[in-house]
Short mmCIF file of N, CA and C in Angstrom, two decimals:
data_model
loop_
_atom_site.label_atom_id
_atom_site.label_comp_id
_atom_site.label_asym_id
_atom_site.label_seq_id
_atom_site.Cartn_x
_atom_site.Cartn_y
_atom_site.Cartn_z
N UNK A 1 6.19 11.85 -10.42
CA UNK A 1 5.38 11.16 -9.43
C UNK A 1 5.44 11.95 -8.12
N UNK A 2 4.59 11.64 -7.15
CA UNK A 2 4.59 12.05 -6.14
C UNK A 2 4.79 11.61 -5.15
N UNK A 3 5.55 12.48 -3.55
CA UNK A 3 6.05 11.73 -2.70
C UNK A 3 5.74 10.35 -2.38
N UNK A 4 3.77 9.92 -2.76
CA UNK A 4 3.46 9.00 -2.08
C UNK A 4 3.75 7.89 -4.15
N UNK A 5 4.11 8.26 -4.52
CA UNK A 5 4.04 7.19 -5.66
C UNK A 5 5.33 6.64 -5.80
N UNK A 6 6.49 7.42 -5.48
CA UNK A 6 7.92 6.48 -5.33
C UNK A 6 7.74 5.83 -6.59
N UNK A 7 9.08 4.66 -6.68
CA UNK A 7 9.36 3.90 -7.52
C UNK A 7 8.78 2.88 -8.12
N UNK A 8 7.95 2.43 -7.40
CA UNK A 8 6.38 1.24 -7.57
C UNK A 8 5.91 2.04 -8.82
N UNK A 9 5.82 3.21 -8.98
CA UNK A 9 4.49 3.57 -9.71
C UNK A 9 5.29 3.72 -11.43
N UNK A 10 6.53 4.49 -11.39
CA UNK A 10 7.51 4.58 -11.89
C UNK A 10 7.68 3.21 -12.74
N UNK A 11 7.66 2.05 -11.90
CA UNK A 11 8.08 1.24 -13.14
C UNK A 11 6.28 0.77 -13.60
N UNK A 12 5.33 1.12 -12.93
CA UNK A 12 4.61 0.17 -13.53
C UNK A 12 4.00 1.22 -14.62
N UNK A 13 4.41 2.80 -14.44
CA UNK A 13 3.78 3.65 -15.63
C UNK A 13 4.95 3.13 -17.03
N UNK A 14 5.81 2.42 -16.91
CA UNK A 14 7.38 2.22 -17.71
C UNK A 14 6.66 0.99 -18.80
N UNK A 15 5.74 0.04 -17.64
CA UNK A 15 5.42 -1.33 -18.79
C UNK A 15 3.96 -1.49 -18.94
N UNK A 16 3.37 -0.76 -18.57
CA UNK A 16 1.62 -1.09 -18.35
C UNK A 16 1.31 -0.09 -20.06
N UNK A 17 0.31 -0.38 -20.44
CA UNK A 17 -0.71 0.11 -21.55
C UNK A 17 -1.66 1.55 -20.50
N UNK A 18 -2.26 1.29 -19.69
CA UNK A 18 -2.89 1.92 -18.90
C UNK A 18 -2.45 1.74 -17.73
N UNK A 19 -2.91 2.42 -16.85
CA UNK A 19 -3.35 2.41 -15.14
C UNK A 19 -3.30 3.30 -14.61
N UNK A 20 -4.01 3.16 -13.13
CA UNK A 20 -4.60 4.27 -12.51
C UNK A 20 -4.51 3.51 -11.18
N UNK A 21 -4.94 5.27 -10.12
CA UNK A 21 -4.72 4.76 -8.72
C UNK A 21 -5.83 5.11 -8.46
N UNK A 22 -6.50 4.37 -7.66
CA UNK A 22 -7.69 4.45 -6.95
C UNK A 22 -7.74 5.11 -5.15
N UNK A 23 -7.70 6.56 -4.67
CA UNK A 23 -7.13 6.45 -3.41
C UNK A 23 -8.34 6.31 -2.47
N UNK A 24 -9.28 5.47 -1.78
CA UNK A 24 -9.65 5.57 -0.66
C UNK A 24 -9.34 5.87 0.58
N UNK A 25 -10.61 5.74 2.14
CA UNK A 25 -9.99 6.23 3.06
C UNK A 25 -9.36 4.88 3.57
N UNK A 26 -8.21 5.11 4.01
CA UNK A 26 -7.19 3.64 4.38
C UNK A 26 -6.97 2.25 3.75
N UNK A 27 -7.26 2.64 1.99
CA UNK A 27 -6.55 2.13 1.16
C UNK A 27 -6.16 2.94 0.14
N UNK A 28 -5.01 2.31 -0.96
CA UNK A 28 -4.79 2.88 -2.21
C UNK A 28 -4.78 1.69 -2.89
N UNK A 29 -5.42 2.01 -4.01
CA UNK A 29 -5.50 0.75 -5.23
C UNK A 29 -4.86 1.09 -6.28
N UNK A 30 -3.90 0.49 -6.88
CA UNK A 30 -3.09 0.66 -7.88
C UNK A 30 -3.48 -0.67 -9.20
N UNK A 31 -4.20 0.15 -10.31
CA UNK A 31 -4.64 -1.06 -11.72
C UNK A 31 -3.71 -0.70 -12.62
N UNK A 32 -3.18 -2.00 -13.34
CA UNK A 32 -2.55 -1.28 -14.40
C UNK A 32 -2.97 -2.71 -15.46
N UNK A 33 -2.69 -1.98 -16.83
CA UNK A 33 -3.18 -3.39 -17.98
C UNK A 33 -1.77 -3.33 -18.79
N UNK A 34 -1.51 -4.60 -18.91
CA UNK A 34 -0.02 -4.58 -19.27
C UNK A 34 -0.16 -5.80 -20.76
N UNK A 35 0.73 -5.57 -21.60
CA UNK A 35 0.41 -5.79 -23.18
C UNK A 35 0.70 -7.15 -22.93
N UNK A 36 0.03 -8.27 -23.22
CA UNK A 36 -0.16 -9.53 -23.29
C UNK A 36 1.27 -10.21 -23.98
N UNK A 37 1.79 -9.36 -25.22
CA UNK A 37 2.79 -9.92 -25.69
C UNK A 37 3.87 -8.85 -26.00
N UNK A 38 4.88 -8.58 -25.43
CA UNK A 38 5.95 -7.57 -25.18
C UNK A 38 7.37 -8.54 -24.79
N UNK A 39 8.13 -8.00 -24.77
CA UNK A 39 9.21 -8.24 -24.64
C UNK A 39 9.70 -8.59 -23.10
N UNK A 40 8.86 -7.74 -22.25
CA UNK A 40 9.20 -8.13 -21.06
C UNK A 40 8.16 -9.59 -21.10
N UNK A 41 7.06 -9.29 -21.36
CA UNK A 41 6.27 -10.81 -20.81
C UNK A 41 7.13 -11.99 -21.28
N UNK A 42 7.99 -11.63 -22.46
CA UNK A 42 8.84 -13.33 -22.98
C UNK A 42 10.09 -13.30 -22.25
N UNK A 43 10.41 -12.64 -21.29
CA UNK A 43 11.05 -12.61 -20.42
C UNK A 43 10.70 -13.78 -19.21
N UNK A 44 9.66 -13.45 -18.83
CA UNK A 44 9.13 -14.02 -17.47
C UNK A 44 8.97 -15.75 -18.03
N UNK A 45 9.64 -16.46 -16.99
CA UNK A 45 9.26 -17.83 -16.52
C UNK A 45 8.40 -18.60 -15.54
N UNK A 46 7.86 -19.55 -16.04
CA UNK A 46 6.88 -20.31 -14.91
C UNK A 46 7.57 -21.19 -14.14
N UNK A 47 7.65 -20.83 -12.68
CA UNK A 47 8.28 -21.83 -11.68
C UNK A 47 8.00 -23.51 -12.05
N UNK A 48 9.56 -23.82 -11.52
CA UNK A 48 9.02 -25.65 -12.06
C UNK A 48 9.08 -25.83 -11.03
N UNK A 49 8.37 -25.49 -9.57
CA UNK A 49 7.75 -26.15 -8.94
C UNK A 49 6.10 -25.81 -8.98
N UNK A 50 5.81 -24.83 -9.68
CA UNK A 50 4.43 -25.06 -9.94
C UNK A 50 3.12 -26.08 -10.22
N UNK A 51 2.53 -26.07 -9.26
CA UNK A 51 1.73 -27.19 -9.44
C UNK A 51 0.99 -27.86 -10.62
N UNK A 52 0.93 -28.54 -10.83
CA UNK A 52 0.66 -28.96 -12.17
C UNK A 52 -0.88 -28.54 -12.76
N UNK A 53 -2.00 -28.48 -12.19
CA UNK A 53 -3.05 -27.61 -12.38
C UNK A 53 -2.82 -26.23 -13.00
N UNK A 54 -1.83 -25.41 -12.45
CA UNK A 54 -1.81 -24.27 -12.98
C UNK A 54 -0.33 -24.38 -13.74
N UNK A 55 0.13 -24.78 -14.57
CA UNK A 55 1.36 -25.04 -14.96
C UNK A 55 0.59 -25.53 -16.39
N UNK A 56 0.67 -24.82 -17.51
CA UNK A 56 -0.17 -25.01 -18.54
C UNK A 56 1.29 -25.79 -19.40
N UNK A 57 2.38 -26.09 -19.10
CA UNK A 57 3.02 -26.55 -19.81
C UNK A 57 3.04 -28.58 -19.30
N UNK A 58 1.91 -28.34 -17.85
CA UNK A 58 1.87 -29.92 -17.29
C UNK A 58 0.96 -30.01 -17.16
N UNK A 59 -0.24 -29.81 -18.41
CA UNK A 59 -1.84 -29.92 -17.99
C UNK A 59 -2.26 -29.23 -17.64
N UNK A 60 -2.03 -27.86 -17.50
CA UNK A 60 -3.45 -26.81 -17.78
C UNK A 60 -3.51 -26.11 -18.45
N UNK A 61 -4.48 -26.73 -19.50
CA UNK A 61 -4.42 -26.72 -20.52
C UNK A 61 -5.66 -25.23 -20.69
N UNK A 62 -6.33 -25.70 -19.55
CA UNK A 62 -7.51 -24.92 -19.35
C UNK A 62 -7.27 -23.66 -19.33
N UNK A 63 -5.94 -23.44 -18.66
CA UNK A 63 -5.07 -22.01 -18.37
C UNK A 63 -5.07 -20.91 -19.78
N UNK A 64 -5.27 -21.68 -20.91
CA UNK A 64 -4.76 -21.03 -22.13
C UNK A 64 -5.79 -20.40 -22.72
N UNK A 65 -7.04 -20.75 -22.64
CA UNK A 65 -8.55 -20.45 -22.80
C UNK A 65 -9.02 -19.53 -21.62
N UNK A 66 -8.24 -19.48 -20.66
CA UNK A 66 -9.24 -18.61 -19.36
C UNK A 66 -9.03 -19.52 -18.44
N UNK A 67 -9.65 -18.92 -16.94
CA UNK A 67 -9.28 -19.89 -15.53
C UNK A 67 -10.32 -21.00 -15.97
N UNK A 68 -10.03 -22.28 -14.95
CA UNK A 68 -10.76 -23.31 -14.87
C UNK A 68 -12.12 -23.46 -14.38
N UNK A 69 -13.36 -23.37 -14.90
CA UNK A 69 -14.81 -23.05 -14.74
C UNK A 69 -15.24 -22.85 -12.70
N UNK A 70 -14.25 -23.62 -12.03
CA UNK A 70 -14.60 -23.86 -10.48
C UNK A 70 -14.20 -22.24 -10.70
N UNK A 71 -12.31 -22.13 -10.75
CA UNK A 71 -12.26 -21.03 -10.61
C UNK A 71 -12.65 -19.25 -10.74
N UNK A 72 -12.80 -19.37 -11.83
CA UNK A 72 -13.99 -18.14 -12.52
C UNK A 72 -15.23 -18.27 -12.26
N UNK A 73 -16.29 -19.17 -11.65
CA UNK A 73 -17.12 -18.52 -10.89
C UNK A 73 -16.86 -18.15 -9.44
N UNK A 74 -16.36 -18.97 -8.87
CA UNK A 74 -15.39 -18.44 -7.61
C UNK A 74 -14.78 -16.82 -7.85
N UNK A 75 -13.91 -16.34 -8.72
CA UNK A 75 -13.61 -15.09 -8.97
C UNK A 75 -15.24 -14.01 -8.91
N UNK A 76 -15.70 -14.52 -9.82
CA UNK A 76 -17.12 -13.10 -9.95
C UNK A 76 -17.87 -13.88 -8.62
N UNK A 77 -18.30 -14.37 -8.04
CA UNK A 77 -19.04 -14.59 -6.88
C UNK A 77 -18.06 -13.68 -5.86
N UNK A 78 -16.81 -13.35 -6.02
CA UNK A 78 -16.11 -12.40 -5.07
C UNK A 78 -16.24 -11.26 -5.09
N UNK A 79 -16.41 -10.74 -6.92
CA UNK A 79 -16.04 -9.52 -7.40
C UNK A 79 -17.44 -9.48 -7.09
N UNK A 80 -18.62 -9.93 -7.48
CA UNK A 80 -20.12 -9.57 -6.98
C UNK A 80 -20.29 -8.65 -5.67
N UNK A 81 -19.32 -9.50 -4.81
CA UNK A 81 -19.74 -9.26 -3.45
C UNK A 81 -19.00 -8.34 -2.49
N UNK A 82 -17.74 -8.22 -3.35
CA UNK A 82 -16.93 -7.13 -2.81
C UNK A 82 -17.25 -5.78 -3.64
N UNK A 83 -17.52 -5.93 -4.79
CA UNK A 83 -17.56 -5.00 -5.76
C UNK A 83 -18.84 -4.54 -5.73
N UNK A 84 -19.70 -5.28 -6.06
CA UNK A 84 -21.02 -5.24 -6.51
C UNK A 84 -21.46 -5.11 -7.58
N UNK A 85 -22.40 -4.75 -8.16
CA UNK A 85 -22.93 -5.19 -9.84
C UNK A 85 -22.80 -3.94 -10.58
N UNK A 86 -22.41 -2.75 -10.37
CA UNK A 86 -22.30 -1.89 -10.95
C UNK A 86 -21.00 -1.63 -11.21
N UNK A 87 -19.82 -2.27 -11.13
CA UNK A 87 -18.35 -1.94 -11.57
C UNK A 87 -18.44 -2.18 -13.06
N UNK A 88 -18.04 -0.60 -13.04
CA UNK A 88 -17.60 -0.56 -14.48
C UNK A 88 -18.52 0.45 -15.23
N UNK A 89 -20.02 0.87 -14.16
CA UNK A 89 -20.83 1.72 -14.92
C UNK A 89 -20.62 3.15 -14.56
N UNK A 90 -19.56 3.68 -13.59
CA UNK A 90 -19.57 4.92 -12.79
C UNK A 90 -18.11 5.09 -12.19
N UNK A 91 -17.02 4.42 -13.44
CA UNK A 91 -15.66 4.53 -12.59
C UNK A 91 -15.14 5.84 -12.78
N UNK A 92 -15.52 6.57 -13.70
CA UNK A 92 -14.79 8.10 -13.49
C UNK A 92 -15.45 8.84 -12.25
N UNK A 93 -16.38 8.67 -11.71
CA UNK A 93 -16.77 9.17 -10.37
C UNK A 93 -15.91 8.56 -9.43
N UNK A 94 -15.16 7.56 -9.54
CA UNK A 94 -14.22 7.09 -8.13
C UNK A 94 -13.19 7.95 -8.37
N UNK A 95 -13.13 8.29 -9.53
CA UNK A 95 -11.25 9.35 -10.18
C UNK A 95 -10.89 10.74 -9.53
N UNK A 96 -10.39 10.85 -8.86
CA UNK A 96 -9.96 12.77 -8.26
C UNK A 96 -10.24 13.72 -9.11
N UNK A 97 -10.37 15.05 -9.01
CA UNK A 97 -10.89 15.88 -9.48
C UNK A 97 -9.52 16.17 -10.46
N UNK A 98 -9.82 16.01 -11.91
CA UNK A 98 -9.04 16.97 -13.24
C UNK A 98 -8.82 15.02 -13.90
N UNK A 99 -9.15 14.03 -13.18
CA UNK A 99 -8.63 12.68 -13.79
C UNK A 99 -9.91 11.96 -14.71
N UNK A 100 -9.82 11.66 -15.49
CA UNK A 100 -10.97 11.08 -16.29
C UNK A 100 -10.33 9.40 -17.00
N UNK A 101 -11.26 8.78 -17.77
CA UNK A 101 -10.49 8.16 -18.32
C UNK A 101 -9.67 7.93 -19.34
N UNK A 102 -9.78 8.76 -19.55
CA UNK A 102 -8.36 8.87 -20.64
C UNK A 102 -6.93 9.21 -20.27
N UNK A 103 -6.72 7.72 -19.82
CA UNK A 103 -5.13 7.71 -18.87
C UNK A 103 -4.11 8.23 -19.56
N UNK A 104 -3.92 8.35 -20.81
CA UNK A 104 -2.94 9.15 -21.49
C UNK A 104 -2.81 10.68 -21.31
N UNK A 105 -4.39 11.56 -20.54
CA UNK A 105 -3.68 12.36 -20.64
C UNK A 105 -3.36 12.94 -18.94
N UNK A 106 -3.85 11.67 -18.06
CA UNK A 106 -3.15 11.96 -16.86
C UNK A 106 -1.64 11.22 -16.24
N UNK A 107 -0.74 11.46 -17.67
CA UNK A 107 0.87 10.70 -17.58
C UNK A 107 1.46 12.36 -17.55
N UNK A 108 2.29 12.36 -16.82
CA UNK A 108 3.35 13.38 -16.90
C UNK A 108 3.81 13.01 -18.38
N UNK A 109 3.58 14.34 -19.58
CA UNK A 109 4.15 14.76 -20.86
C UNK A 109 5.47 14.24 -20.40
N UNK A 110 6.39 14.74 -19.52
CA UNK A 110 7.93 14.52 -19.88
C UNK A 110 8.58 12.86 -19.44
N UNK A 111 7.26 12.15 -19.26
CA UNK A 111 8.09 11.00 -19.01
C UNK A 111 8.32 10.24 -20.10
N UNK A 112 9.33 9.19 -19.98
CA UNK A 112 9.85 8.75 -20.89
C UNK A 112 9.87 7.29 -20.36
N UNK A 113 8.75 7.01 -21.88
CA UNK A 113 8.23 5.44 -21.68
C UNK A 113 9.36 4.01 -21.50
N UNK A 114 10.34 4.44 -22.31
CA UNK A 114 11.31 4.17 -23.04
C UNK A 114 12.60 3.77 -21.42
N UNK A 115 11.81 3.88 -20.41
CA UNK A 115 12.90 3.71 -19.18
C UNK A 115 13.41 2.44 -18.84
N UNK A 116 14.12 1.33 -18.76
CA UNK A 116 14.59 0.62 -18.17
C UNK A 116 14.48 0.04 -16.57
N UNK A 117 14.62 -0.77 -15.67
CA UNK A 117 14.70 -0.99 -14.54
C UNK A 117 15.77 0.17 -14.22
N UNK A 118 16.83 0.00 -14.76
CA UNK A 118 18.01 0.56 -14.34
C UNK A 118 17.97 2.40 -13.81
N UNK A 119 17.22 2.16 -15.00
CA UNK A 119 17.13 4.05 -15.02
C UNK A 119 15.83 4.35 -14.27
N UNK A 120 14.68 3.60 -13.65
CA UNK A 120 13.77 3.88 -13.14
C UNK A 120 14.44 4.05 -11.58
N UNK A 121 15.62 2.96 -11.45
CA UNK A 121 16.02 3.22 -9.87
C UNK A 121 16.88 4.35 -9.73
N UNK A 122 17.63 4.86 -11.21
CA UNK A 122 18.02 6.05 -10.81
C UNK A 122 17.64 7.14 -10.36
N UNK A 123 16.10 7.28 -11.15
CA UNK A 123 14.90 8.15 -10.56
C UNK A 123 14.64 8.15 -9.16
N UNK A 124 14.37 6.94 -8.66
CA UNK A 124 13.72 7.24 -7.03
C UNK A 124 14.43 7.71 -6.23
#
């Protein structure tokens, strides 16, 4: 990684399927898609103070199918308007020059997927 990718990037190249950085002028966007069912996700717990709307183990039920219909048009009425209607038809033109989409082959060969928390902080 590079000076500006530090340890953030490190663990999320460690558990993600994909991702990529997006660098604009006076932002950086960092996407990553991470495997729905892994070992770390049966790790993670839902706060029990979570509100019961979004707490699919106290009625949201809706949660398990996708967000709740208010919410998901609320989401794309954002992504419309921040994004606009063409995301998704021209994203290798946002990518730096030698990056395409085929995120596998812009991973450093010598890393090793196989890293731990532990050993990712030994890295930084």
């Amino acid at each position: 990684m590079t000076a500006r990718g530090g340890r953030g990037l490190n663990i999320i190249r460690s558990l993600a399927e994909e991702w990529g950085v997006r660098d604009d002028i006076g932002e950086v966007t960092v996407w990553a898609l991470l495997p729905p069912d892994d070992e770390f996700a049966r790790r993670l717990t839902i706060p029990s103070d979570l509100s019961p709307e979004l707490n699919p183990r106290l009625g949201g039920a809706e949660l398990a199918s996708g967000l709740r219909p208010d919410l998901d048009a609320h989401l794309e009425a954002g992504l419309d308007a921040n994004l606009g209607s063409n995301l998704g038809s021209n994203l290798d033109a946002d990518l730096g020059p030698g990056l395409g989409s085929n995120i596998e082959a812009n991973i450093d060969p010598d890393f090793d997927r196989e890293l731990d928390f532990a050993d990712l902080d030994e890295l930084a």
